[in-house]
Backbone as numpy.savetxt, mean C-alpha at the origin, in Angstrom:
# Nx Ny Nz CAx CAy CAz Cx Cy Cz
26.07 -5.11 -15.99 25.22 -3.91 -15.99 26.11 -2.67 -15.99
25.89 -1.77 -16.97 26.74 -0.59 -17.06 26.23 0.53 -16.14
27.01 1.62 -16.09 26.70 2.71 -15.18 25.33 3.33 -15.44
24.96 3.46 -16.70 23.68 4.06 -17.05 22.52 3.18 -16.58
22.66 1.86 -16.74 21.62 0.95 -16.30 21.46 0.99 -14.78
22.58 1.06 -14.08 22.54 1.17 -12.62 21.79 2.43 -12.22
22.06 3.52 -12.90 21.41 4.79 -12.57 19.91 4.70 -12.76
19.46 4.05 -13.85 18.04 3.93 -14.11 17.34 3.10 -13.03
17.97 1.99 -12.65 17.38 1.13 -11.61 17.33 1.87 -10.28
18.45 2.51 -9.92 18.50 3.24 -8.66 17.46 4.36 -8.62
17.29 5.04 -9.74 16.34 6.15 -9.80 14.91 5.67 -9.62
14.59 4.53 -10.23 13.24 3.98 -10.08 12.95 3.62 -8.63
13.97 3.11 -7.94 13.79 2.72 -6.54 13.72 3.94 -5.62
14.68 4.84 -5.76 14.79 5.96 -4.81 13.74 7.05 -5.06
13.20 7.13 -6.26 12.18 8.15 -6.54 10.78 7.68 -6.16
10.63 6.41 -5.87 9.34 5.89 -5.44 9.02 6.38 -4.03
7.83 6.88 -3.86 7.35 7.20 -2.52 5.83 7.08 -2.54
5.23 7.04 -1.36 3.78 6.86 -1.27 3.06 8.14 -1.68
2.30 8.04 -2.75 1.54 9.17 -3.28 0.12 9.11 -2.73
-0.38 10.26 -2.26 -1.70 10.29 -1.62 -2.67 11.25 -2.31
-2.39 11.56 -3.56 -3.32 12.34 -4.38 -3.02 12.01 -5.84
-4.01 11.49 -6.54 -3.83 11.06 -7.92 -4.73 11.83 -8.87
-4.32 11.89 -10.12 -5.17 12.39 -11.19 -6.15 11.29 -11.60
-7.21 11.65 -12.30 -8.15 10.63 -12.76 -7.78 10.06 -14.12
-6.58 10.34 -14.57 -6.10 9.84 -15.87 -6.10 8.31 -15.88
-6.77 7.70 -16.85 -6.81 6.23 -16.89 -5.42 5.62 -17.10
-5.26 4.40 -16.64 -4.02 3.65 -16.84 -4.30 2.54 -17.85
-3.49 2.49 -18.88 -3.67 1.50 -19.93 -3.57 0.08 -19.38
-4.49 -0.78 -19.78 -4.52 -2.15 -19.27 -3.23 -2.90 -19.62
-2.72 -2.68 -20.81 -1.49 -3.38 -21.20 -0.32 -2.95 -20.33
-0.30 -1.68 -19.92 0.75 -1.21 -19.02 0.67 -1.95 -17.69
-0.53 -2.14 -17.18 -0.70 -2.88 -15.92 -0.22 -4.32 -16.09
-0.57 -4.94 -17.21 -0.12 -6.31 -17.47 1.40 -6.38 -17.54
2.02 -5.39 -18.18 3.48 -5.37 -18.28 4.12 -5.26 -16.90
3.55 -4.39 -16.06 4.08 -4.20 -14.70 3.99 -5.51 -13.92
2.85 -6.17 -14.00 2.66 -7.41 -13.26 3.54 -8.54 -13.80
3.76 -8.53 -15.10 4.64 -9.54 -15.69 6.07 -9.39 -15.18
6.55 -8.15 -15.17 7.90 -7.89 -14.65 7.97 -8.23 -13.16
6.95 -7.81 -12.41 6.93 -8.03 -10.97 6.93 -9.51 -10.60
6.37 -10.33 -11.47 6.26 -11.75 -11.18 7.61 -12.47 -11.19
8.66 -11.76 -11.58 10.00 -12.33 -11.51 10.55 -12.28 -10.09
9.76 -11.83 -9.14 10.18 -11.83 -7.74 10.47 -13.26 -7.29
11.44 -13.43 -6.40 11.71 -14.78 -5.90 10.62 -15.24 -4.96
10.47 -16.56 -4.87 9.54 -17.14 -3.90 10.08 -18.51 -3.51
9.80 -18.90 -2.27 10.32 -20.17 -1.77 9.93 -21.34 -2.65
10.91 -22.06 -3.16 10.74 -23.19 -4.08 9.84 -22.85 -5.27
9.87 -21.58 -5.65 9.13 -21.08 -6.81 7.62 -21.32 -6.70
7.09 -21.18 -5.49 5.65 -21.38 -5.30 4.81 -20.27 -5.92
5.40 -19.06 -6.06 4.67 -17.93 -6.65 3.27 -17.81 -6.03
3.18 -17.56 -4.74 1.91 -17.65 -4.03 0.97 -16.46 -4.23
1.39 -15.48 -4.99 0.60 -14.25 -5.11 -0.58 -14.38 -6.07
-1.61 -13.60 -5.76 -2.73 -13.40 -6.68 -3.07 -11.91 -6.62
-3.36 -11.34 -7.78 -3.61 -9.90 -7.86 -4.96 -9.65 -8.52
-5.75 -8.78 -7.88 -7.03 -8.33 -8.44 -6.86 -6.87 -8.86
-7.17 -6.58 -10.11 -7.05 -5.23 -10.64 -8.46 -4.62 -10.67
-8.65 -3.60 -9.87 -9.99 -3.03 -9.70 -10.10 -1.67 -10.37
-11.05 -1.54 -11.28 -11.30 -0.27 -11.98 -12.81 -0.11 -12.18
-13.18 1.02 -12.75 -14.57 1.23 -13.18 -15.60 1.09 -12.09
-16.71 0.44 -12.43 -17.85 0.33 -11.51 -17.52 -0.47 -10.27
-16.71 -1.51 -10.41 -16.34 -2.32 -9.24 -15.47 -1.51 -8.28
-14.63 -0.67 -8.82 -13.82 0.23 -7.97 -14.77 1.14 -7.20
-15.75 1.69 -7.87 -16.72 2.59 -7.22 -17.50 1.85 -6.13
-17.88 0.60 -6.40 -18.61 -0.19 -5.40 -17.74 -0.44 -4.18
-16.47 -0.78 -4.42 -15.54 -1.04 -3.31 -15.41 0.19 -2.43
-15.18 1.33 -3.05 -15.01 2.57 -2.30 -16.27 2.90 -1.50
-17.44 2.76 -2.13 -18.70 3.08 -1.45 -18.90 2.20 -0.22
-18.68 0.91 -0.37 -18.97 -0.02 0.72 -17.97 0.11 1.87
-16.69 0.23 1.53 -15.69 0.30 2.60 -15.70 1.67 3.27
-15.94 2.72 2.53 -16.05 4.05 3.15 -17.24 4.09 4.11
-18.33 3.46 3.73 -19.49 3.41 4.62 -19.16 2.68 5.91
-18.41 1.60 5.80 -18.00 0.84 6.99 -17.06 1.66 7.86
-16.13 2.37 7.23 -15.19 3.19 7.98 -15.90 4.34 8.70
-16.85 4.96 8.05 -17.61 6.05 8.68 -18.43 5.53 9.85
-19.02 4.36 9.68 -19.78 3.77 10.78 -18.86 3.44 11.95
-17.67 2.96 11.65 -16.70 2.63 12.69 -16.25 3.87 13.43
-16.12 4.97 12.73 -15.73 6.23 13.36 -16.81 6.69 14.34
-18.07 6.48 13.96 -19.18 6.88 14.82 -19.40 5.90 15.98
-19.06 4.64 15.73 -19.28 3.59 16.73 -18.00 2.77 16.89
-17.02 3.27 17.66 -15.72 2.59 17.82 -15.84 1.17 18.35
-16.96 0.87 19.04 -17.13 -0.47 19.59 -17.25 -1.54 18.50
-17.48 -1.10 17.26 -17.58 -2.05 16.15 -16.22 -2.56 15.68
-15.16 -2.05 16.28 -13.80 -2.42 15.87 -13.58 -3.93 15.93
-14.27 -4.60 16.86 -14.14 -6.05 16.98 -14.59 -6.78 15.72
-15.45 -6.13 14.96 -15.94 -6.75 13.72 -14.94 -6.60 12.58
-14.01 -5.69 12.75 -13.09 -5.36 11.66 -11.64 -5.57 12.10
-11.27 -6.83 12.24 -9.90 -7.17 12.61 -9.23 -7.88 11.44
-8.01 -7.43 11.11 -7.29 -8.08 10.03 -6.92 -9.51 10.41
-6.63 -10.33 9.43 -6.35 -11.74 9.69 -4.94 -11.97 10.22
-4.07 -10.99 10.10 -2.74 -11.09 10.69 -2.33 -9.71 11.20
-1.54 -9.69 12.24 -1.14 -8.42 12.85 -0.02 -7.77 12.04
-0.36 -6.68 11.40 0.67 -5.95 10.64 1.59 -5.18 11.59
1.00 -4.58 12.61 1.77 -3.80 13.57 1.88 -4.55 14.89
2.90 -4.21 15.70 3.07 -4.88 16.99 2.00 -4.47 17.99
1.75 -5.34 18.94 0.80 -5.02 19.99 1.39 -3.99 20.94
2.68 -4.12 21.22 3.38 -3.18 22.10 4.54 -2.54 21.35
4.45 -1.24 21.17 5.47 -0.50 20.43 6.68 -0.19 21.31
7.86 -0.17 20.69 9.09 0.23 21.38 9.85 1.21 20.50
10.79 1.94 21.11 11.65 2.84 20.34 12.74 2.01 19.65
13.22 2.45 18.49 12.94 3.73 17.83 11.74 3.69 16.88
11.06 2.53 16.81 10.03 2.35 15.81 8.80 3.23 16.06
8.39 3.33 17.31 7.25 4.18 17.63 7.57 5.64 17.37
8.83 6.03 17.56 9.23 7.41 17.31 9.14 7.75 15.82
9.57 6.82 14.99 9.49 7.04 13.54 8.03 7.09 13.10
7.22 6.24 13.69 5.79 6.20 13.34 5.12 7.53 13.68
5.40 8.04 14.87 4.81 9.31 15.28 5.29 10.45 14.40
6.58 10.46 14.10 7.13 11.52 13.24 6.48 11.49 11.86
6.23 10.28 11.37 5.59 10.13 10.06 4.17 10.68 10.09
3.41 10.29 11.11 2.02 10.73 11.20 1.88 12.22 11.35
2.65 12.80 12.27 2.52 14.23 12.51 3.15 15.05 11.39
4.13 14.47 10.72 4.69 15.15 9.55 3.67 15.31 8.45
2.92 14.22 8.20 1.88 14.25 7.18 0.74 15.18 7.59
0.25 15.03 8.82 -0.84 15.88 9.28 -0.44 17.35 9.31
0.80 17.61 9.73 1.27 18.99 9.77 1.27 19.63 8.40
1.69 18.88 7.41 1.70 19.38 6.03 0.29 19.73 5.56
-0.69 18.94 6.03 -2.07 19.15 5.62 -2.81 20.11 6.54
-2.11 20.67 7.52 -2.72 21.64 8.42 -3.66 21.03 9.44
-3.43 19.76 9.76 -4.26 19.06 10.75 -3.53 19.06 12.08
-4.15 19.64 13.08 -3.53 19.76 14.39 -3.98 18.62 15.32
-3.17 18.39 16.35 -3.48 17.36 17.33 -4.84 17.66 17.97
-5.68 16.62 18.02 -7.01 16.78 18.61 -8.11 17.06 17.61
-7.75 17.35 16.37 -8.76 17.62 15.34 -9.24 16.29 14.74
-10.06 15.60 15.49 -10.45 14.25 15.15 -11.23 14.16 13.84
-12.07 15.15 13.58 -12.86 15.12 12.36 -11.97 15.22 11.12
-10.97 16.08 11.20 -10.05 16.23 10.07 -9.19 14.98 9.90
-8.78 14.39 11.02 -8.00 13.15 10.96 -8.83 12.04 10.32
-10.09 11.96 10.72 -10.97 10.92 10.18 -11.18 11.10 8.68
-11.28 12.36 8.25 -11.46 12.64 6.83 -10.23 12.22 6.03
-9.05 12.46 6.61 -7.82 12.06 5.93 -7.69 10.54 5.91
-8.07 9.88 7.00 -8.05 8.42 7.03 -8.98 7.83 5.98
-10.11 8.50 5.78 -11.07 8.02 4.80 -10.50 8.05 3.39
-9.55 8.94 3.16 -8.93 9.04 1.83 -8.27 7.71 1.43
-7.79 6.96 2.43 -7.23 5.64 2.12 -8.22 4.80 1.35
-9.48 4.84 1.79 -10.50 3.97 1.23 -11.18 4.57 0.00
-10.69 5.73 -0.41 -11.06 6.31 -1.69 -9.93 6.12 -2.70
-8.93 5.32 -2.29 -7.74 5.06 -3.11 -7.02 6.36 -3.48
-7.23 7.38 -2.67 -6.62 8.69 -2.92 -6.94 9.17 -4.34
-8.10 8.75 -4.84 -8.60 9.08 -6.19 -7.87 8.39 -7.32
-7.00 7.44 -7.00 -6.31 6.69 -8.06 -7.34 5.89 -8.87
-7.17 5.81 -10.18 -8.15 5.10 -11.00 -8.05 3.58 -10.92
-6.95 3.08 -10.34 -6.74 1.63 -10.26 -6.42 1.23 -8.83
-7.08 0.19 -8.38 -6.74 -0.42 -7.09 -6.25 -1.83 -7.34
-5.08 -2.15 -6.81 -4.55 -3.51 -6.91 -4.68 -4.17 -5.54
-5.29 -5.33 -5.49 -5.48 -6.04 -4.23 -4.75 -7.38 -4.30
-3.91 -7.62 -3.30 -3.02 -8.77 -3.30 -3.46 -9.79 -2.25
-3.56 -11.04 -2.66 -3.95 -12.10 -1.75 -3.00 -13.29 -1.87
-3.02 -14.13 -0.84 -2.37 -15.43 -0.89 -3.36 -16.48 -0.39
-3.12 -17.71 -0.72 -3.96 -18.79 -0.25 -3.69 -19.03 1.23
-4.74 -19.23 2.01 -4.61 -19.43 3.46 -3.80 -20.66 3.81
-3.69 -21.60 2.89 -2.95 -22.83 3.16 -1.44 -22.59 3.23
-0.99 -21.47 2.67 0.44 -21.18 2.61 0.92 -20.64 3.95
2.21 -20.85 4.24 2.79 -20.41 5.50 3.18 -18.95 5.48
3.83 -18.53 6.57 4.21 -17.12 6.70 5.22 -16.71 5.63
5.96 -17.69 5.11 6.91 -17.37 4.04 6.25 -16.80 2.81
4.99 -17.16 2.58 4.29 -16.64 1.41 4.10 -15.14 1.51
3.99 -14.63 2.75 3.87 -13.19 2.94 5.17 -12.48 2.59
6.31 -13.14 2.86 7.59 -12.60 2.43 7.68 -12.59 0.91
7.23 -13.68 0.31 7.29 -13.80 -1.15 6.46 -12.72 -1.84
5.21 -12.58 -1.40 4.33 -11.61 -2.05 4.80 -10.18 -1.78
5.46 -9.96 -0.63 5.99 -8.62 -0.33 7.06 -8.21 -1.33
7.90 -9.18 -1.73 8.93 -8.87 -2.73 8.29 -8.61 -4.09
7.23 -9.33 -4.38 6.52 -9.12 -5.63 5.86 -7.74 -5.64
5.28 -7.34 -4.50 4.63 -6.03 -4.37 5.64 -4.91 -4.57
6.82 -5.06 -4.00 7.88 -4.05 -4.21 8.22 -3.94 -5.68
8.31 -5.07 -6.36 8.58 -5.05 -7.80 7.50 -4.29 -8.56
6.24 -4.48 -8.16 5.14 -3.77 -8.80 5.35 -2.27 -8.70
5.69 -1.80 -7.52 5.83 -0.36 -7.30 7.02 0.22 -8.07
8.12 -0.52 -8.11 9.30 -0.04 -8.83 9.04 -0.06 -10.35
8.43 -1.14 -10.83 8.12 -1.23 -12.26 7.13 -0.15 -12.68
6.19 0.17 -11.79 5.23 1.25 -12.08 5.96 2.59 -12.17
6.86 2.84 -11.23 7.60 4.09 -11.23 8.43 4.24 -12.49
9.02 3.16 -12.95 9.83 3.19 -14.17 9.00 3.58 -15.39
7.69 3.39 -15.29 6.78 3.71 -16.40 6.04 5.02 -16.18
6.49 5.81 -15.22 5.89 7.12 -14.98 4.65 7.10 -14.13
4.37 5.95 -13.49 3.20 5.82 -12.63 3.62 5.88 -11.16
2.68 6.20 -10.31 2.97 6.25 -8.87 2.03 5.33 -8.12
2.40 5.06 -6.87 1.68 4.07 -6.07 1.60 4.50 -4.61
0.68 3.85 -3.90 0.65 3.95 -2.45 0.23 2.59 -1.90
1.15 1.87 -1.26 0.78 0.59 -0.65 -0.06 0.84 0.59
-1.11 0.04 0.79 -2.06 0.29 1.86 -2.45 -1.00 2.58
-2.04 -1.11 3.83 -2.48 -2.23 4.66 -3.80 -1.91 5.35
-4.22 -0.65 5.28 -5.45 -0.22 5.97 -6.67 -1.02 5.52
-6.68 -1.47 4.28 -7.81 -2.22 3.75 -7.99 -3.56 4.46
-6.94 -4.08 5.08 -7.01 -5.42 5.66 -8.08 -5.55 6.73
-8.38 -4.45 7.43 -9.41 -4.49 8.46 -10.79 -4.84 7.86
-10.97 -4.45 6.61 -12.27 -4.65 5.97 -12.23 -5.79 4.96
-11.39 -6.78 5.24 -11.19 -7.85 4.27 -12.48 -8.59 3.88
-13.48 -8.77 4.79 -14.69 -9.47 4.33 -15.40 -8.72 3.21
-15.44 -7.40 3.33 -16.07 -6.59 2.28 -15.22 -6.63 1.02
-13.92 -6.45 1.19 -13.01 -6.42 0.03 -13.09 -7.72 -0.76
-12.97 -8.84 -0.08 -12.97 -10.13 -0.77 -14.32 -10.40 -1.43
-15.40 -9.90 -0.81 -16.73 -10.07 -1.39 -16.86 -9.29 -2.70
-16.41 -8.04 -2.69 -16.47 -7.23 -3.91 -15.60 -7.83 -5.01
-14.44 -8.35 -4.62 -13.52 -8.93 -5.60 -14.02 -10.27 -6.13
-14.94 -10.90 -5.39 -15.38 -12.23 -5.78 -14.33 -13.28 -5.49
-13.49 -13.02 -4.49 -12.41 -13.94 -4.13 -12.97 -15.13 -3.34
-12.39 -16.30 -3.52 -12.85 -17.48 -2.77 -12.48 -17.39 -1.29
-13.12 -18.24 -0.49 -12.94 -18.21 0.95 -11.54 -18.62 1.39
-10.80 -19.29 0.53 -9.47 -19.76 0.94 -8.37 -18.74 0.68
-8.75 -17.50 0.35 -7.75 -16.45 0.12 -7.71 -15.46 1.28
-6.52 -14.94 1.53 -6.28 -13.97 2.60 -5.77 -12.67 1.98
-6.38 -11.55 2.36 -5.95 -10.25 1.85 -4.65 -9.83 2.52
-3.68 -9.43 1.73 -2.37 -9.00 2.25 -2.25 -7.49 2.26
-2.63 -6.84 1.18 -2.62 -5.37 1.13 -3.22 -4.91 -0.19
-3.34 -3.61 -0.32 -3.79 -3.01 -1.58 -2.76 -1.98 -2.02
-2.81 -1.64 -3.28 -1.97 -0.57 -3.82 -2.85 0.35 -4.66
-2.80 1.64 -4.37 -3.41 2.64 -5.24 -2.42 2.92 -6.37
-2.88 2.86 -7.61 -2.01 2.99 -8.77 -2.57 4.03 -9.73
-1.71 4.94 -10.17 -2.13 5.94 -11.15 -1.06 6.98 -11.35
-1.49 8.13 -11.86 -0.56 9.24 -12.12 -0.72 10.27 -11.00
0.37 10.61 -10.36 0.34 11.53 -9.22 -0.14 12.90 -9.64
-0.90 13.53 -8.75 -1.31 14.93 -8.94 -0.11 15.80 -8.57
0.54 16.44 -9.54 1.76 17.19 -9.26 1.52 18.47 -8.47
0.26 18.89 -8.37 -0.05 20.17 -7.72 -0.58 20.02 -6.29
-0.73 18.78 -5.84 -1.27 18.58 -4.49 -0.14 18.56 -3.48
-0.27 19.34 -2.43 0.79 19.49 -1.43 1.13 18.17 -0.74
0.16 17.27 -0.62 0.42 16.03 0.10 1.52 15.21 -0.58
1.68 15.39 -1.89 2.68 14.61 -2.61 4.09 15.15 -2.47
4.23 16.24 -1.71 5.57 16.74 -1.41 6.12 16.08 -0.14
5.29 15.26 0.51 5.71 14.60 1.75 6.57 13.39 1.42
7.85 13.50 1.74 8.81 12.42 1.49 9.40 11.99 2.83
9.22 10.74 3.18 9.72 10.28 4.47 11.24 10.06 4.42
11.92 10.34 5.54 13.37 10.15 5.58 13.75 8.68 5.72
15.00 8.36 5.47 15.52 7.02 5.67 16.78 7.08 6.53
16.94 6.08 7.37 18.12 5.98 8.21 19.36 5.72 7.35
20.51 6.27 7.73 21.74 5.97 6.99 22.13 4.51 7.15
22.87 4.00 6.20 23.28 2.60 6.19 23.93 2.20 7.51
24.74 3.09 8.06 25.47 2.79 9.29 24.54 2.50 10.47
23.31 2.99 10.41 22.38 2.81 11.53 21.68 1.46 11.53
21.67 0.77 10.40 20.96 -0.50 10.36 21.78 -1.68 9.82
23.09 -1.44 9.65 23.93 -2.47 9.06 25.08 -2.84 9.97
25.35 -4.12 10.04 26.50 -4.63 10.78 27.35 -5.45 9.83
28.57 -5.01 9.59 29.49 -5.76 8.75 30.28 -6.72 9.64
30.10 -7.98 9.38 30.73 -9.01 10.21 31.91 -9.61 9.45
33.10 -9.47 10.02 34.31 -9.94 9.35 35.33 -10.34 10.39
36.09 -11.35 10.11 37.18 -11.72 11.00 38.32 -10.74 10.83
């Protein structure tokens, strides 16, 4: 691989970030197929390729947004309903520790601060949370599942495939936002998708063309330097 090729790959990876405001510009179906074809080269244990992808557009996208937004609004009004909306696997820890909780808080308040949402403004926070379930206006929603029979390794496999999707999309001028928030509403999601009972929702991705004029898309999260997370072991 020559220097120019390295630069292109690095640029696709480092320029990717979570976009939270999209244009309504349609995404060509063949482009989506190309992205998924490239992404499917992700490694998987013994080549099981455990991923399944649902591409949601048009009327079904509208149905998904309507049903899940209604559930989220009801949950906001009646927090006791949270027991009905539990994801099938714990994405986040039950007990947070530093430095992870510190990064999480900085991320949340950084985003809210940019949007002019102050601490305690619950209605504004709820409205922003609802944007997740509107796919941030992206015209395409990608929903990723694995078969329940597969072990925890399948989640590692599909995660690598999902990363490939986002990088391949960026290389084609598209942007993405990976979303685990949908997992709480998996019964509704799987019903709209027509997915069988033996599938487990892993996450969703909002896919489309970023709105270049929306302030929320200027929010870029920092990354720790290599020295902070790497240990070189040598005799």
